[in-house]
Short mmCIF file of C-alpha atoms in Angstrom, two decimals:
data_model
loop_
_atom_site.label_atom_id
_atom_site.label_comp_id
_atom_site.label_asym_id
_atom_site.label_seq_id
_atom_site.Cartn_x
_atom_site.Cartn_y
_atom_site.Cartn_z
CA MET A 1 0.00 0.00 0.00
CA MET A 2 2.95 2.29 0.65
CA PRO A 3 6.35 1.58 -0.85
CA VAL A 4 9.44 0.26 0.84
CA GLY A 5 11.18 2.98 2.81
CA THR A 6 8.15 5.25 2.94
CA THR A 7 8.98 8.39 4.86
CA LEU A 8 6.51 9.16 7.63
CA SER A 9 5.58 12.75 8.35
CA ARG A 10 6.97 13.46 11.83
CA TRP A 11 4.17 15.83 12.86
CA THR A 12 1.05 14.40 11.19
CA MET A 13 -0.05 12.74 14.44
CA ALA A 14 0.35 16.03 16.30
CA TYR A 15 -1.91 17.73 13.74
CA PHE A 16 -4.44 14.92 14.16
CA GLY A 17 -4.30 15.15 17.96
CA ALA A 18 -4.82 18.92 17.96
CA ALA A 19 -7.65 18.54 15.42
CA VAL A 20 -9.57 16.04 17.55
CA PHE A 21 -9.03 18.25 20.61
CA PHE A 22 -10.66 21.22 18.88
CA LEU A 23 -13.56 19.08 17.65
CA LEU A 24 -14.23 17.92 21.20
CA PHE A 25 -13.81 21.48 22.48
CA ALA A 26 -16.43 22.76 20.03
CA GLU A 27 -18.86 19.95 20.81
CA ILE A 28 -18.47 20.45 24.56
CA LEU A 29 -19.29 24.13 24.09
CA LEU A 30 -22.40 23.17 22.12
CA ALA A 31 -23.38 20.62 24.75
CA ALA A 32 -22.93 23.32 27.41
CA GLY A 33 -25.32 25.65 25.56
CA ALA A 34 -22.92 28.02 23.77
CA TRP A 35 -25.31 27.94 20.80
CA ALA A 36 -28.83 26.69 20.14
CA PRO A 37 -31.27 26.96 17.21
CA SER A 38 -33.01 29.92 18.88
CA LEU A 39 -29.75 31.94 18.89
CA ASP A 40 -28.07 33.90 16.10
CA ILE A 41 -25.25 32.05 14.36
CA ALA A 42 -23.28 35.33 14.19
CA GLU A 43 -23.03 35.75 17.97
CA PRO A 44 -19.45 35.66 19.36
CA HIS A 45 -19.97 32.38 21.25
CA ALA A 46 -21.31 30.76 18.08
CA LEU A 47 -18.29 32.05 16.15
CA ILE A 48 -16.01 30.44 18.73
CA VAL A 49 -17.67 27.09 17.97
CA VAL A 50 -17.63 27.65 14.19
CA HIS A 51 -13.92 28.48 14.03
CA SER A 52 -12.95 25.72 16.46
CA VAL A 53 -14.55 23.29 14.00
CA THR A 54 -13.42 24.84 10.72
CA ILE A 55 -9.86 25.92 11.56
CA GLY A 56 -9.15 23.75 14.58
CA TRP A 57 -10.74 20.45 13.59
CA LEU A 58 -11.13 20.33 9.81
CA GLY A 59 -8.21 22.61 8.93
CA LEU A 60 -5.64 20.85 11.09
CA LEU A 61 -6.99 17.44 10.08
CA MET A 62 -6.65 18.17 6.38
CA ILE A 63 -3.20 19.76 6.65
CA GLY A 64 -1.97 16.83 8.75
CA ALA A 65 -3.25 14.37 6.16
CA LEU A 66 -1.66 16.30 3.29
CA LEU A 67 1.72 16.38 5.04
CA GLN A 68 1.69 12.58 4.90
CA PHE A 69 -0.07 11.95 1.60
CA ALA A 70 1.05 14.82 -0.66
CA PRO A 71 4.39 12.99 -1.17
CA VAL A 72 2.42 9.80 -1.88
CA MET A 73 0.37 11.61 -4.53
CA THR A 74 3.38 13.18 -6.22
CA GLY A 75 6.34 10.89 -5.53
CA LEU A 76 8.20 13.96 -4.23
CA SER A 77 9.50 14.76 -0.76
CA LEU A 78 8.42 17.72 1.34
CA PRO A 79 11.12 20.09 2.68
CA ALA A 80 12.55 19.59 6.15
CA ASP A 81 9.78 19.10 8.71
CA ARG A 82 10.73 22.15 10.80
CA ILE A 83 8.05 24.15 8.98
CA ASP A 84 5.46 21.50 9.96
CA ALA A 85 5.97 22.01 13.68
CA ALA A 86 6.26 25.81 13.41
CA SER A 87 3.06 26.03 11.37
CA LEU A 88 1.21 23.79 13.82
CA GLY A 89 2.31 25.99 16.69
CA GLY A 90 1.29 29.12 14.79
CA LEU A 91 -2.11 27.69 13.87
CA VAL A 92 -2.87 26.64 17.44
CA VAL A 93 -1.69 29.94 18.94
CA GLY A 94 -3.43 31.98 16.23
CA LEU A 95 -6.68 30.09 16.68
CA GLY A 96 -6.44 30.49 20.45
CA LEU A 97 -6.05 34.25 20.00
CA LEU A 98 -8.98 34.32 17.57
CA LEU A 99 -11.28 32.48 19.96
CA PHE A 100 -10.17 34.71 22.84
CA GLY A 101 -10.79 37.73 20.62
CA PHE A 102 -14.38 36.62 20.01
CA HIS A 103 -14.79 36.27 23.77
CA LEU A 104 -13.43 39.80 24.29
CA ILE A 105 -15.83 41.15 21.67
CA ASN A 106 -18.68 39.51 23.57
CA THR A 107 -17.59 41.20 26.81
CA GLY A 108 -17.01 44.55 25.12
CA SER A 109 -13.32 44.65 26.04
CA SER A 110 -11.11 47.29 24.44
CA ALA A 111 -8.39 44.64 24.02
CA ALA A 112 -10.46 42.82 21.38
CA GLY A 113 -9.02 44.82 18.48
CA LEU A 114 -5.37 44.15 19.30
CA THR A 115 -6.11 40.49 19.99
CA MET A 116 -7.87 40.03 16.66
CA VAL A 117 -5.03 41.71 14.78
CA ALA A 118 -2.52 39.39 16.45
CA ALA A 119 -4.74 36.40 15.66
CA SER A 120 -5.09 37.43 12.02
CA LEU A 121 -1.35 37.93 11.53
CA THR A 122 -0.44 34.66 13.25
CA LEU A 123 -3.02 32.58 11.39
CA ALA A 124 -2.28 34.20 8.04
CA ALA A 125 1.47 33.63 8.37
CA SER A 126 1.02 30.01 9.45
CA ILE A 127 -1.53 29.15 6.76
CA LEU A 128 0.49 30.87 4.06
CA SER A 129 3.75 29.13 5.02
CA ILE A 130 2.39 25.57 5.19
CA GLY A 131 0.03 26.20 2.27
CA LEU A 132 2.84 27.33 -0.03
CA VAL A 133 5.00 24.34 0.94
CA LEU A 134 2.20 21.93 0.06
CA PHE A 135 1.26 23.88 -3.07
CA ALA A 136 4.84 23.81 -4.36
CA VAL A 137 5.15 20.03 -3.94
CA LEU A 138 1.74 19.33 -5.48
CA TRP A 139 2.43 21.70 -8.37
CA ARG A 140 5.74 20.02 -9.21
CA GLY A 141 4.07 16.61 -9.06
CA ARG A 142 0.71 17.60 -10.54
CA ALA A 143 1.05 15.12 -13.41
CA ALA A 144 1.78 12.15 -11.14
CA HIS A 145 -1.78 11.56 -9.94
CA ALA A 146 -5.24 12.93 -10.70
CA ALA A 147 -5.66 13.95 -7.05
CA SER A 148 -2.90 16.58 -7.14
CA PRO A 149 -4.72 19.24 -9.25
CA LEU A 150 -7.81 18.87 -7.04
CA VAL A 151 -5.79 19.56 -3.90
CA LEU A 152 -4.07 22.50 -5.63
CA ILE A 153 -7.51 24.09 -6.08
CA ALA A 154 -8.22 23.41 -2.41
CA ILE A 155 -5.04 25.12 -1.22
CA ALA A 156 -5.73 28.18 -3.40
CA CYS A 157 -9.16 28.41 -1.78
CA LEU A 158 -7.55 28.04 1.66
CA ILE A 159 -5.40 31.11 1.04
CA VAL A 160 -8.42 33.13 -0.15
CA THR A 161 -10.39 31.97 2.90
CA ALA A 162 -7.59 33.09 5.20
CA ALA A 163 -7.35 36.50 3.49
CA LEU A 164 -11.09 37.11 3.81
CA GLY A 165 -11.05 35.83 7.38
CA SER A 166 -8.28 38.26 8.35
CA LEU A 167 -10.31 41.15 6.93
CA PHE A 168 -13.41 39.98 8.77
CA ALA A 169 -11.54 39.59 12.07
CA VAL A 170 -10.17 43.13 12.12
CA THR A 171 -13.55 44.50 11.00
CA VAL A 172 -15.80 42.80 13.56
CA SER A 173 -13.37 43.81 16.31
CA GLY A 174 -13.70 47.47 15.34
CA VAL A 175 -10.11 48.00 14.17
CA VAL A 176 -11.37 48.77 10.66
CA GLY A 177 -14.47 50.92 10.64
CA ALA A 178 -14.79 52.25 7.08
CA ALA A 179 -18.44 52.00 6.07
CA ALA A 180 -17.68 50.42 2.68
CA ILE A 181 -15.53 47.68 4.25
CA VAL A 182 -18.10 46.98 6.96
CA GLU A 183 -20.81 46.63 4.30
CA PHE A 184 -18.60 44.33 2.23
CA VAL A 185 -17.84 42.14 5.23
CA THR A 186 -21.55 41.90 6.04
CA ASN A 187 -22.41 40.83 2.49
CA ALA A 188 -19.41 38.53 1.96
CA VAL A 189 -19.84 36.18 4.94
CA PRO A 190 -21.45 33.42 2.79
CA PHE A 191 -18.59 33.73 0.29
CA HIS A 192 -15.97 33.37 3.04
CA ALA A 193 -17.76 30.28 4.33
CA SER A 194 -18.08 28.83 0.82
CA PHE A 195 -14.39 29.28 0.00
CA GLY A 196 -13.61 27.43 3.24
CA LEU A 197 -16.19 24.64 3.27
CA LEU A 198 -16.64 24.03 -0.46
CA GLY A 199 -13.37 25.24 -1.96
CA TRP A 200 -10.77 24.31 0.63
CA MET A 201 -12.21 21.47 2.69
CA THR A 202 -14.39 19.69 0.14
CA PHE A 203 -11.85 19.82 -2.67
CA ALA A 204 -9.11 18.67 -0.29
CA ALA A 205 -11.35 15.82 0.92
CA ILE A 206 -12.16 14.84 -2.67
CA GLY A 207 -8.50 14.98 -3.66
CA VAL A 208 -7.23 12.92 -0.74
CA SER A 209 -10.04 10.36 -1.14
CA TYR A 210 -9.19 10.12 -4.86
CA LYS A 211 -5.86 8.65 -3.77
CA LEU A 212 -6.75 6.79 -0.59
CA LEU A 213 -10.07 5.10 -1.35
CA PRO A 214 -8.89 3.13 -4.42
CA MET A 215 -5.80 2.16 -2.39
CA PHE A 216 -7.83 0.97 0.61
CA LEU A 217 -10.54 -0.70 -1.53
CA LEU A 218 -8.04 -2.32 -3.92
CA SER A 219 -9.90 -0.85 -6.90
CA ASP A 220 -8.84 0.97 -10.05
CA ASP A 221 -8.02 4.68 -9.90
CA MET A 222 -10.94 7.06 -10.32
CA LYS A 223 -11.29 8.43 -13.85
CA ARG A 224 -13.53 11.50 -13.70
CA SER A 225 -11.04 13.96 -12.23
CA PRO A 226 -10.89 16.22 -15.34
CA PHE A 227 -14.64 16.91 -15.19
CA ILE A 228 -14.55 17.34 -11.41
CA ARG A 229 -11.59 19.70 -11.73
CA LEU A 230 -13.12 21.78 -14.54
CA SER A 231 -16.64 22.00 -13.14
CA GLY A 232 -15.31 22.70 -9.66
CA SER A 233 -12.98 25.39 -11.01
CA ALA A 234 -15.93 26.98 -12.81
CA GLY A 235 -17.94 27.03 -9.58
CA ILE A 236 -15.01 28.48 -7.61
CA SER A 237 -14.44 31.12 -10.32
CA MET A 238 -18.07 32.19 -10.05
CA LEU A 239 -17.67 32.38 -6.28
CA ALA A 240 -14.63 34.65 -6.77
CA ILE A 241 -16.60 36.88 -9.15
CA ALA A 242 -19.47 37.04 -6.68
CA THR A 243 -17.07 38.07 -3.92
CA PHE A 244 -15.73 40.88 -6.09
CA CYS A 245 -19.25 42.01 -7.05
CA ALA A 246 -20.22 42.17 -3.38
CA MET A 247 -18.16 45.35 -3.14
CA PHE A 248 -20.54 47.32 -5.38
CA ASP A 249 -23.66 45.24 -6.17
CA PRO A 250 -24.72 42.75 -3.45
CA ALA A 251 -27.82 41.64 -5.41
CA LEU A 252 -25.72 40.71 -8.45
CA ALA A 253 -23.20 39.01 -6.18
CA ARG A 254 -25.96 36.86 -4.66
CA SER A 255 -27.23 35.81 -8.09
CA ILE A 256 -23.77 34.81 -9.30
CA PHE A 257 -23.14 33.05 -5.99
CA LEU A 258 -26.27 30.92 -6.37
CA MET A 259 -25.40 30.10 -9.99
CA GLY A 260 -21.94 29.02 -8.87
CA GLY A 261 -23.57 26.81 -6.26
CA LEU A 262 -25.70 25.16 -8.94
CA VAL A 263 -22.60 24.53 -11.07
CA PHE A 264 -20.88 23.00 -8.06
CA GLN A 265 -23.70 20.46 -7.79
CA SER A 266 -22.45 18.83 -10.99
CA THR A 267 -19.04 18.45 -9.33
CA ILE A 268 -20.59 16.74 -6.33
CA ALA A 269 -22.76 14.53 -8.54
CA ALA A 270 -19.76 13.41 -10.64
CA TYR A 271 -17.78 12.66 -7.49
CA LEU A 272 -20.59 10.57 -6.00
CA VAL A 273 -20.99 8.62 -9.25
CA GLU A 274 -17.24 8.00 -9.24
CA LEU A 275 -17.41 6.77 -5.67
CA PHE A 276 -20.24 4.38 -6.54
CA ARG A 277 -18.22 2.88 -9.39
CA THR A 278 -15.11 2.60 -7.22
CA TYR A 279 -16.97 0.75 -4.48
CA ARG A 280 -18.62 -1.58 -7.02
CA SER A 281 -15.33 -2.44 -8.77
CA ARG A 282 -13.35 -3.07 -5.59
CA ARG A 283 -11.31 -6.24 -5.27
CA ARG A 284 -11.49 -6.10 -1.45
CA LYS A 285 -15.02 -7.50 -1.14
CA THR A 286 -15.33 -7.09 2.62
CA LEU A 287 -15.50 -3.41 3.50
CA GLU A 288 -13.24 -2.24 6.29
CA LEU A 289 -14.43 0.20 8.93
CA ASN A 290 -13.05 3.30 7.23
CA THR A 291 -14.70 2.48 3.90
CA SER A 292 -18.04 1.33 5.29
CA GLY A 293 -17.98 4.16 7.83
CA SER A 294 -17.51 6.71 5.04
CA LEU A 295 -20.72 5.69 3.24
CA PRO A 296 -23.02 7.77 5.51
CA ALA A 297 -20.72 10.76 4.97
CA PHE A 298 -21.06 10.43 1.19
CA ALA A 299 -24.84 10.10 1.55
CA LEU A 300 -25.02 13.22 3.72
CA LEU A 301 -22.89 15.08 1.16
CA GLY A 302 -25.47 14.16 -1.48
CA ILE A 303 -28.25 15.48 0.77
CA SER A 304 -26.70 18.59 2.29
CA ALA A 305 -24.94 20.08 -0.75
CA PRO A 306 -28.15 20.58 -2.78
CA MET A 307 -29.94 21.84 0.35
CA LEU A 308 -27.32 24.57 0.81
CA VAL A 309 -28.12 25.91 -2.66
CA LEU A 310 -31.85 25.22 -2.94
CA ALA A 311 -32.77 26.59 0.49
CA PRO A 312 -31.64 30.19 -0.22
CA LEU A 313 -32.70 29.91 -3.86
CA PHE A 314 -36.30 29.29 -2.79
CA HIS A 315 -36.05 31.68 0.17
CA ALA A 316 -36.40 28.95 2.79
CA GLY A 317 -35.97 29.92 6.42
CA SER A 318 -32.56 30.35 8.01
CA GLU A 319 -33.23 27.24 10.12
CA LEU A 320 -33.13 25.01 7.03
CA VAL A 321 -29.91 26.61 5.77
CA THR A 322 -28.27 26.18 9.17
CA ALA A 323 -29.44 22.55 9.37
CA ALA A 324 -27.97 21.87 5.91
CA ALA A 325 -24.69 23.48 6.95
CA TYR A 326 -24.63 21.33 10.10
CA LEU A 327 -25.12 18.18 8.02
CA PHE A 328 -22.42 19.32 5.60
CA VAL A 329 -19.84 20.14 8.28
CA PHE A 330 -20.49 17.33 10.75
CA GLY A 331 -22.10 14.68 8.56
CA TRP A 332 -19.99 14.93 5.40
CA LEU A 333 -16.66 16.50 6.36
CA SER A 334 -16.40 15.39 10.00
CA GLY A 335 -17.92 11.96 9.41
CA LEU A 336 -15.50 11.29 6.57
CA GLY A 337 -12.60 12.60 8.63
CA LEU A 338 -13.36 10.42 11.66
CA ALA A 339 -13.95 7.33 9.51
CA GLN A 340 -10.64 7.75 7.70
CA LEU A 341 -8.75 8.43 10.94
CA LEU A 342 -9.84 4.99 12.09
CA LYS A 343 -7.72 3.62 9.23
CA ILE A 344 -4.96 6.20 8.87
CA VAL A 345 -3.88 6.30 12.53
CA PRO A 346 -3.50 2.49 12.84
CA PHE A 347 -1.98 2.36 9.35
CA LEU A 348 0.78 4.89 10.06
CA THR A 349 1.31 3.41 13.53
CA TRP A 350 1.72 -0.09 12.06
CA ILE A 351 4.26 1.14 9.51
CA GLU A 352 6.28 2.96 12.18
CA ALA A 353 6.18 0.19 14.78
CA PHE A 354 6.16 -3.01 12.75
CA GLY A 355 7.36 -2.02 9.29
CA PRO A 356 11.03 -2.44 10.26
CA LEU A 357 10.22 -5.94 11.62
CA LEU A 358 8.36 -7.19 8.56
CA GLY A 359 10.00 -10.34 7.21
CA ARG A 360 12.10 -10.73 10.35
CA ARG A 361 9.38 -12.06 12.66
CA PRO A 362 5.57 -12.39 12.83
CA THR A 363 3.78 -9.06 13.07
CA PRO A 364 0.15 -8.26 13.97
CA ARG A 365 -2.39 -7.52 11.27
CA LEU A 366 -3.33 -3.89 10.76
CA GLY A 367 -6.86 -4.67 11.93
CA ASP A 368 -5.51 -5.85 15.27
CA LEU A 369 -4.54 -2.30 16.20
CA ILE A 370 -8.13 -1.00 16.39
CA ALA A 371 -11.20 -2.49 18.07
CA GLY A 372 -13.24 -2.29 14.87
CA SER A 373 -16.61 -3.52 16.14
CA ARG A 374 -16.53 -1.13 19.09
CA ALA A 375 -15.40 1.83 16.96
CA ALA A 376 -18.18 1.06 14.46
CA VAL A 377 -20.75 1.52 17.23
CA TRP A 378 -19.30 4.91 18.19
CA LEU A 379 -19.14 6.05 14.57
CA GLY A 380 -22.73 4.98 13.95
CA MET A 381 -23.78 6.83 17.09
CA PHE A 382 -21.98 9.93 15.83
CA TYR A 383 -23.90 9.90 12.53
CA VAL A 384 -27.25 9.33 14.26
CA ALA A 385 -26.56 12.24 16.62
CA VAL A 386 -25.56 14.55 13.75
CA VAL A 387 -28.75 13.82 11.81
CA ALA A 388 -30.83 14.28 14.97
CA ALA A 389 -29.11 17.59 15.74
CA ALA A 390 -29.71 18.85 12.18
CA ALA A 391 -33.38 17.84 12.42
CA ALA A 392 -33.66 19.72 15.72
CA ILE A 393 -32.14 22.82 14.11
CA ALA A 394 -34.63 22.64 11.23
CA ALA A 395 -37.48 22.24 13.74
CA GLY A 396 -36.17 25.05 15.95
CA SER A 397 -35.96 22.75 18.98
CA ASP A 398 -33.31 23.84 21.50
CA LEU A 399 -34.03 20.85 23.74
CA GLY A 400 -33.76 18.33 20.89
CA PHE A 401 -30.55 19.91 19.66
CA HIS A 402 -29.02 19.90 23.14
CA ALA A 403 -29.81 16.20 23.64
CA ALA A 404 -28.45 15.26 20.22
CA VAL A 405 -25.23 17.21 20.64
CA ILE A 406 -24.55 15.58 24.01
CA LEU A 407 -24.78 12.20 22.28
CA GLN A 408 -22.56 13.48 19.47
CA THR A 409 -19.94 14.67 21.97
CA PHE A 410 -19.97 11.31 23.76
CA ALA A 411 -19.50 9.44 20.46
CA THR A 412 -16.63 11.70 19.43
CA ALA A 413 -14.92 11.26 22.81
CA ALA A 414 -15.27 7.47 22.49
CA LEU A 415 -13.74 7.56 19.00
CA ALA A 416 -10.88 9.70 20.32
CA VAL A 417 -10.20 7.05 22.97
CA GLU A 418 -10.17 4.34 20.29
CA LEU A 419 -7.64 6.33 18.28
CA LEU A 420 -5.44 6.80 21.35
CA LEU A 421 -5.61 3.07 22.10
CA ALA A 422 -4.66 2.27 18.51
CA ARG A 423 -1.72 4.67 18.58
CA ALA A 424 -0.56 3.29 21.94
CA LEU A 425 -0.85 -0.28 20.56
CA ALA A 426 -3.04 -1.13 23.54
CA ASN A 427 -5.07 -3.65 21.52
CA VAL A 428 -1.99 -5.61 20.39
CA GLU A 429 -0.76 -8.72 22.20
CA PRO A 430 2.24 -7.93 24.44
CA ALA A 431 4.25 -10.71 22.80
CA THR A 432 4.29 -8.81 19.51
CA LYS A 433 6.04 -5.89 21.21
CA ARG A 434 9.12 -7.74 22.42
CA ALA A 435 12.57 -6.40 21.55
CA PRO A 436 13.72 -5.29 19.10
CA PHE A 437 10.73 -2.98 19.10
CA GLN A 438 10.24 0.77 19.40
CA GLN A 439 6.97 2.00 20.89
CA PRO A 440 5.69 4.95 18.78
CA ALA A 441 5.28 8.27 20.52
CA LEU A 442 1.67 9.43 20.71
CA PHE A 443 1.98 12.65 18.78
CA PHE A 444 5.02 12.41 16.51
CA ALA A 445 6.81 9.81 14.43
CA ALA A 446 10.24 9.03 15.86
CA ASN A 447 10.88 6.36 13.21
CA HIS A 448 10.73 8.29 9.92
CA ARG A 449 11.37 5.29 7.72
CA GLY A 450 8.58 2.74 7.76
CA ASN A 451 10.37 0.20 5.54
CA ALA A 452 7.01 -1.49 5.08
CA ASN A 453 7.15 -4.14 2.42
CA GLY A 454 3.71 -4.20 0.84
CA SER A 455 0.34 -4.12 2.51
CA ALA A 456 -0.13 -3.99 6.19
CA SER A 457 -3.62 -5.35 6.00
#
């Protein structure tokens, strides 16, 4: 599955650990009542939750995955991993400042402006540095695999998202008060969210899954990437035009934005058709947890993406739009992320711990590292809770949402424990860990060279 001598990203596990922490942090805030369907999504406490999920959970998760799999996509090595650790530190510190800044705005503190400026500078520098490193590698290896151009689009959208976010941060904190900029920020919030959720996160998820799913399913490579790339680029281009038009004609910007959303539906449809064909043509007939556990995420993508466009197009209430966004963020992106972590974390751990021993003595199967049946229960519980929470949002039920999000938080915490147990090799027989053997560290790869000879499955 990965070639002999595969180099492991030293800091990918640290990115994953920080990502899961921020997901749990956001869900605990929701469970504690930081936001409910009866409250405005633009309130500072709600923005703390939103950015903990988007930057902290999904952003760190995707960057951590790309640090490991961008070289696999391209056959090229990333530069020295010092930038990985520095960027992780900058992202965590910058996000911490941003969340604290939202809290200061809520309390009316005069320190909010300075805090938001510091947050914007720290986040922008960190995102730009790691984004350019990944972009450069993927650009040089763009012809090696169909996934690379898709992830290039995602990284371009990440940089735009960060630029808009920096402008928004200094505006809502009162540092920038020009009437024209304030009006633009007010009108451009959906565009900022779309560049992040659709452009950056969805294209990155599609690109990474284009490489990983055929590998894990033992199926042929996906073939529709040119259409997905072109239609997605058209939708992103229309989003960029809409953002520009928001400066002088918000009505025109909204119309172009909705048309871009309709174009993007063809991208999603082509991707889902490609997934269906990949699953049907697989040579691994028994689905593993990560591939079976991703199926609800793909289904929720097919449901939530059209809802996000059709709801505003037909002037549906804000509750339906928010419910669709919840399904998109937690059902599609988070569900897919958690399902794939249940494979990636044991996979990288197996390569680091047992790859050097392969052929020298018996080694455990990859599936032995994770309690699959138990993790499947937690993942199923997560999906049920997400759908219930979205239904409660659509119905305007604070009580129903609160109950569902408590269940969602519990399921996420249980999955986090399973990932920790897999990384700590707690499910593996002690006899398999006799010397010579090096126990992997929880949050970084000490053994860079996996030396895995073939599949770990």
